[in-house]
Every structure is written in C-alpha cells, then in structure tokens.
Amino acid sequence: MAAGSHLAVREEEARTVGGVTVADGSRAAILDAAAACFMAKGYAASSIDDVARSLGSTKGRIYHHYPSKGDLFADVFRTGMEANYAAIEPLRDIAGSAVARWRRMAMVHTRQMIVTRPYQRVVWEGVELYLRGATTPEQREEFARLMKYRNDYGAIFRQVIIAAREAGDMRFDDPRVTEQLMFVSLNSPLFWYTPRPGESERDIEMIVAQVVDFTARGLGVRT
C-alpha cells in the first residue's frame, strides 16, 4: 500500500453507515463506495478498481481491509442487514397491538429501502447470487451465514403478523408465503424509487406510508 493510503486510513474517524456505526472511518467510506458501485454495475461487472476510482484512492487502501471483491461484497451485505436490524430493534417490544407494532416496523423497514438503497440492493443481489449458486465454494459458506442472518430478520416480522392474525387484525393463509409477499411489497422501492431534486423528508415519509398502506391491505388489515 502507498504511504498516502496508510495516512488516509489513520486520519479517517468512525462514522455511521446506513444507521450502523463503523469504528474505522476508512472502512466506512469503502463500504459506501462499494455499495454504490455494486448497485450501479452489479457484482460481476464491478471491480476493486471501480471502487478505488470512486474513492479517488489506490486499490491498496481497499486491500488493506478486504482481501477480495467477494469479501467486500459480503461486508456490504452484512452492513445493510445490520442497519435493518438496528432500525426495527426499538420497536420489537413496544406496547400495544401486534398490528400497530407491525405497521411501525414496516414503516422503518421501507424507509431503509430508500435511505440505504445501495446497501439494500446489494442484499437483494446477494440473495440472487446465492440462490443461483453463482458463488465459489468458499464464498457459499459465508453467504449461507448471511442468508441465515437475513432469514432471521424476516422471522421477526413473521412472528408479528402471526400475532396480528391471532388477534383478528390480519387475514392471510400460509405465514411463510405471506412473509415473502409482504417483503416483495415493502422492498419495492429498491427497484422504482429515484431521488428527486428538492425532495424533502416529508416526501419520503409519504412514499413510505403509501407502500405500507398497500402492503397492509394485502395482509387483510382491517381498517
């Protein structure tokens, strides 16, 4: 690694990435750049050179933290999921009905799909790569852990919608199928949302509310 790259690593401080505090600020900057590159070009077409160019740094700065593109991609995936867990954690045990808890969790989850979109697109692509078997044997072991991490997150929502159904506030059949359909809807901003000039936080809140209201109707929420 070039001397200048070492200096860059030392000088950067901890900061927040997608709602998760990353102790090493240099790593945080790399994660942001990598997430944007992977979202724009996909895993296969992206390279460490692309990430380095977007940072205005050498490849050595990235290799200081990540031995390969696959390791970098996996850490972006992990950070995206950590951000989602952190977002819903304060809501998991709030008092009140299960359907009200679900709505609040759904709101923060959908907002994550917008405000941390590059990371969440990497999570989506990681799932696709894993399901297609398009990873090396070494990568599959790590991806299996990441998939479990993601599936455990989905199970949190599944428990809440089951409780809401038992209370008579939702109507659906198979909870596992319903969970998948629910996330198709809540995750949809990943594929059609584009930031608009002058967009405010209120504008984002309105988009989130529309997505969650649509999903609630699919779950048979009584209004």
Short mmCIF file of C-alpha atoms in Angstrom, two decimals, residues 11-181:
data_model
loop_
_atom_site.label_atom_id
_atom_site.label_comp_id
_atom_site.label_asym_id
_atom_site.label_seq_id
_atom_site.Cartn_x
_atom_site.Cartn_y
_atom_site.Cartn_z
CA GLU A 11 -6.82 10.07 9.54
CA GLU A 12 -10.42 9.00 8.99
CA GLU A 13 -12.62 8.66 12.07
CA ALA A 14 -15.55 6.44 12.95
CA ARG A 15 -18.85 7.35 11.34
CA THR A 16 -22.29 6.00 10.60
CA VAL A 17 -23.01 3.83 7.57
CA GLY A 18 -26.67 3.08 6.92
CA GLY A 19 -27.55 3.67 10.55
CA VAL A 20 -24.71 1.46 11.83
CA THR A 21 -21.61 2.95 13.46
CA VAL A 22 -18.45 1.68 11.78
CA ALA A 23 -15.43 2.14 14.05
CA ASP A 24 -12.99 2.54 11.16
CA GLY A 25 -13.93 5.56 9.08
CA SER A 26 -11.79 4.43 6.16
CA ARG A 27 -13.71 1.16 6.01
CA ALA A 28 -16.98 3.09 6.18
CA ALA A 29 -16.02 5.15 3.13
CA ILE A 30 -15.06 1.99 1.26
CA LEU A 31 -18.41 0.38 2.10
CA ASP A 32 -20.32 3.41 0.82
CA ALA A 33 -18.34 3.48 -2.42
CA ALA A 34 -18.63 -0.28 -2.93
CA ALA A 35 -22.39 -0.28 -2.29
CA ALA A 36 -22.83 2.44 -4.92
CA CYS A 37 -20.64 0.58 -7.43
CA PHE A 38 -22.36 -2.76 -6.90
CA MET A 39 -25.78 -1.14 -7.23
CA ALA A 40 -24.80 0.64 -10.46
CA LYS A 41 -22.97 -2.19 -12.22
CA GLY A 42 -23.76 -5.42 -10.34
CA TYR A 43 -21.30 -7.71 -8.62
CA ALA A 44 -19.88 -9.40 -11.71
CA ALA A 45 -19.20 -6.19 -13.63
CA SER A 46 -17.77 -4.26 -10.68
CA SER A 47 -14.12 -4.35 -9.70
CA ILE A 48 -11.88 -3.18 -6.89
CA ASP A 49 -10.52 -0.66 -9.42
CA ASP A 50 -14.04 0.80 -9.78
CA VAL A 51 -14.36 1.23 -6.02
CA ALA A 52 -10.90 2.77 -5.75
CA ARG A 53 -11.64 5.24 -8.57
CA SER A 54 -14.88 6.33 -6.92
CA LEU A 55 -12.93 6.98 -3.72
CA GLY A 56 -10.10 8.75 -5.53
CA SER A 57 -7.66 6.37 -3.88
CA THR A 58 -5.44 3.39 -4.66
CA LYS A 59 -6.52 -0.25 -4.62
CA GLY A 60 -4.13 -0.70 -1.72
CA ARG A 61 -6.45 1.25 0.53
CA ILE A 62 -9.20 -1.28 -0.14
CA TYR A 63 -6.96 -4.34 0.08
CA HIS A 64 -5.85 -3.09 3.50
CA HIS A 65 -9.36 -4.03 4.69
CA TYR A 66 -10.61 -6.64 2.20
CA PRO A 67 -8.57 -9.41 0.55
CA SER A 68 -11.03 -9.81 -2.32
CA LYS A 69 -14.08 -8.34 -4.05
CA GLY A 70 -16.17 -11.16 -2.60
CA ASP A 71 -15.16 -10.23 0.94
CA LEU A 72 -16.05 -6.60 0.26
CA PHE A 73 -19.43 -7.55 -1.23
CA ALA A 74 -20.21 -9.75 1.79
CA ASP A 75 -19.41 -6.91 4.20
CA VAL A 76 -21.70 -4.52 2.30
CA PHE A 77 -24.45 -7.18 2.52
CA ARG A 78 -23.81 -7.64 6.25
CA THR A 79 -23.81 -3.89 6.91
CA GLY A 80 -27.11 -3.47 5.06
CA MET A 81 -28.74 -6.13 7.21
CA GLU A 82 -27.20 -4.72 10.40
CA ALA A 83 -28.79 -1.38 9.53
CA ASN A 84 -32.18 -3.06 9.15
CA TYR A 85 -31.91 -4.84 12.48
CA ALA A 86 -30.87 -1.60 14.17
CA ALA A 87 -33.83 0.26 12.66
CA ILE A 88 -36.50 -2.14 13.94
CA GLU A 89 -34.89 -3.05 17.27
CA PRO A 90 -36.55 -0.22 19.31
CA LEU A 91 -39.98 -1.31 18.01
CA ARG A 92 -39.91 -5.05 18.64
CA ASP A 93 -41.25 -4.91 22.19
CA ILE A 94 -43.34 -1.75 22.22
CA ALA A 95 -46.68 -1.93 24.00
CA GLY A 96 -49.90 -2.14 22.04
CA SER A 97 -51.41 -4.37 19.41
CA ALA A 98 -49.38 -6.57 17.10
CA VAL A 99 -50.86 -4.88 14.04
CA ALA A 100 -49.75 -1.46 15.31
CA ARG A 101 -46.29 -2.85 16.01
CA TRP A 102 -46.16 -4.34 12.51
CA ARG A 103 -47.08 -1.01 10.92
CA ARG A 104 -44.31 0.83 12.74
CA MET A 105 -41.78 -1.87 11.86
CA ALA A 106 -42.95 -1.85 8.25
CA MET A 107 -42.57 1.92 8.08
CA VAL A 108 -38.97 1.91 9.28
CA HIS A 109 -38.12 -1.09 7.09
CA THR A 110 -39.49 0.58 3.97
CA ARG A 111 -37.65 3.77 4.82
CA GLN A 112 -34.46 1.72 5.00
CA MET A 113 -35.11 0.56 1.44
CA ILE A 114 -34.99 4.21 0.39
CA VAL A 115 -32.34 5.85 2.58
CA THR A 116 -29.88 2.93 2.48
CA ARG A 117 -30.86 1.80 -1.02
CA PRO A 118 -27.36 0.94 -2.33
CA TYR A 119 -26.78 -1.41 0.61
CA GLN A 120 -30.20 -3.00 0.27
CA ARG A 121 -29.68 -3.57 -3.45
CA VAL A 122 -26.52 -5.48 -2.54
CA VAL A 123 -28.52 -7.60 -0.09
CA TRP A 124 -31.00 -8.35 -2.88
CA GLU A 125 -28.24 -9.23 -5.36
CA GLY A 126 -26.51 -11.36 -2.73
CA VAL A 127 -29.66 -13.42 -2.31
CA GLU A 128 -29.88 -13.86 -6.08
CA LEU A 129 -26.25 -14.94 -6.33
CA TYR A 130 -26.68 -17.44 -3.53
CA LEU A 131 -29.88 -18.94 -4.94
CA ARG A 132 -28.30 -19.27 -8.40
CA GLY A 133 -25.21 -20.89 -6.92
CA ALA A 134 -23.12 -18.18 -8.58
CA THR A 135 -20.51 -18.09 -5.81
CA THR A 136 -17.32 -20.01 -5.14
CA PRO A 137 -17.36 -22.85 -2.57
CA GLU A 138 -15.53 -20.58 -0.12
CA GLN A 139 -18.00 -17.76 -0.66
CA ARG A 140 -21.01 -20.05 -0.27
CA GLU A 141 -20.15 -20.72 3.36
CA GLU A 142 -20.11 -17.01 4.12
CA PHE A 143 -23.24 -16.38 2.04
CA ALA A 144 -25.03 -19.16 3.93
CA ARG A 145 -24.36 -17.27 7.17
CA LEU A 146 -25.57 -14.03 5.59
CA MET A 147 -28.72 -15.74 4.33
CA LYS A 148 -29.47 -17.04 7.82
CA TYR A 149 -28.96 -13.53 9.18
CA ARG A 150 -31.44 -12.21 6.61
CA ASN A 151 -33.93 -15.05 7.21
CA ASP A 152 -33.85 -14.46 10.96
CA TYR A 153 -34.77 -10.84 10.28
CA GLY A 154 -37.75 -11.97 8.21
CA ALA A 155 -38.81 -14.31 11.01
CA ILE A 156 -39.18 -11.31 13.34
CA PHE A 157 -41.82 -9.87 11.02
CA ARG A 158 -43.46 -13.27 10.56
CA GLN A 159 -43.97 -13.62 14.31
CA VAL A 160 -45.64 -10.21 14.44
CA ILE A 161 -48.05 -10.88 11.57
CA ILE A 162 -48.99 -14.24 13.09
CA ALA A 163 -49.78 -12.47 16.37
CA ALA A 164 -51.84 -9.90 14.47
CA ARG A 165 -53.77 -12.67 12.70
CA GLU A 166 -54.45 -14.42 16.01
CA ALA A 167 -55.83 -11.12 17.33
CA GLY A 168 -58.17 -10.93 14.33
CA ASP A 169 -56.46 -7.86 12.85
CA MET A 170 -54.99 -9.56 9.77
CA ARG A 171 -56.31 -12.19 7.38
CA PHE A 172 -53.97 -14.45 5.40
CA ASP A 173 -53.18 -18.14 4.93
CA ASP A 174 -49.64 -19.55 4.97
CA PRO A 175 -47.44 -17.23 7.09
CA ARG A 176 -44.24 -18.09 5.21
CA VAL A 177 -45.75 -17.37 1.82
CA THR A 178 -47.33 -14.22 3.22
CA GLU A 179 -43.99 -13.10 4.63
CA GLN A 180 -42.40 -13.36 1.20
CA LEU A 181 -45.22 -11.44 -0.48
#
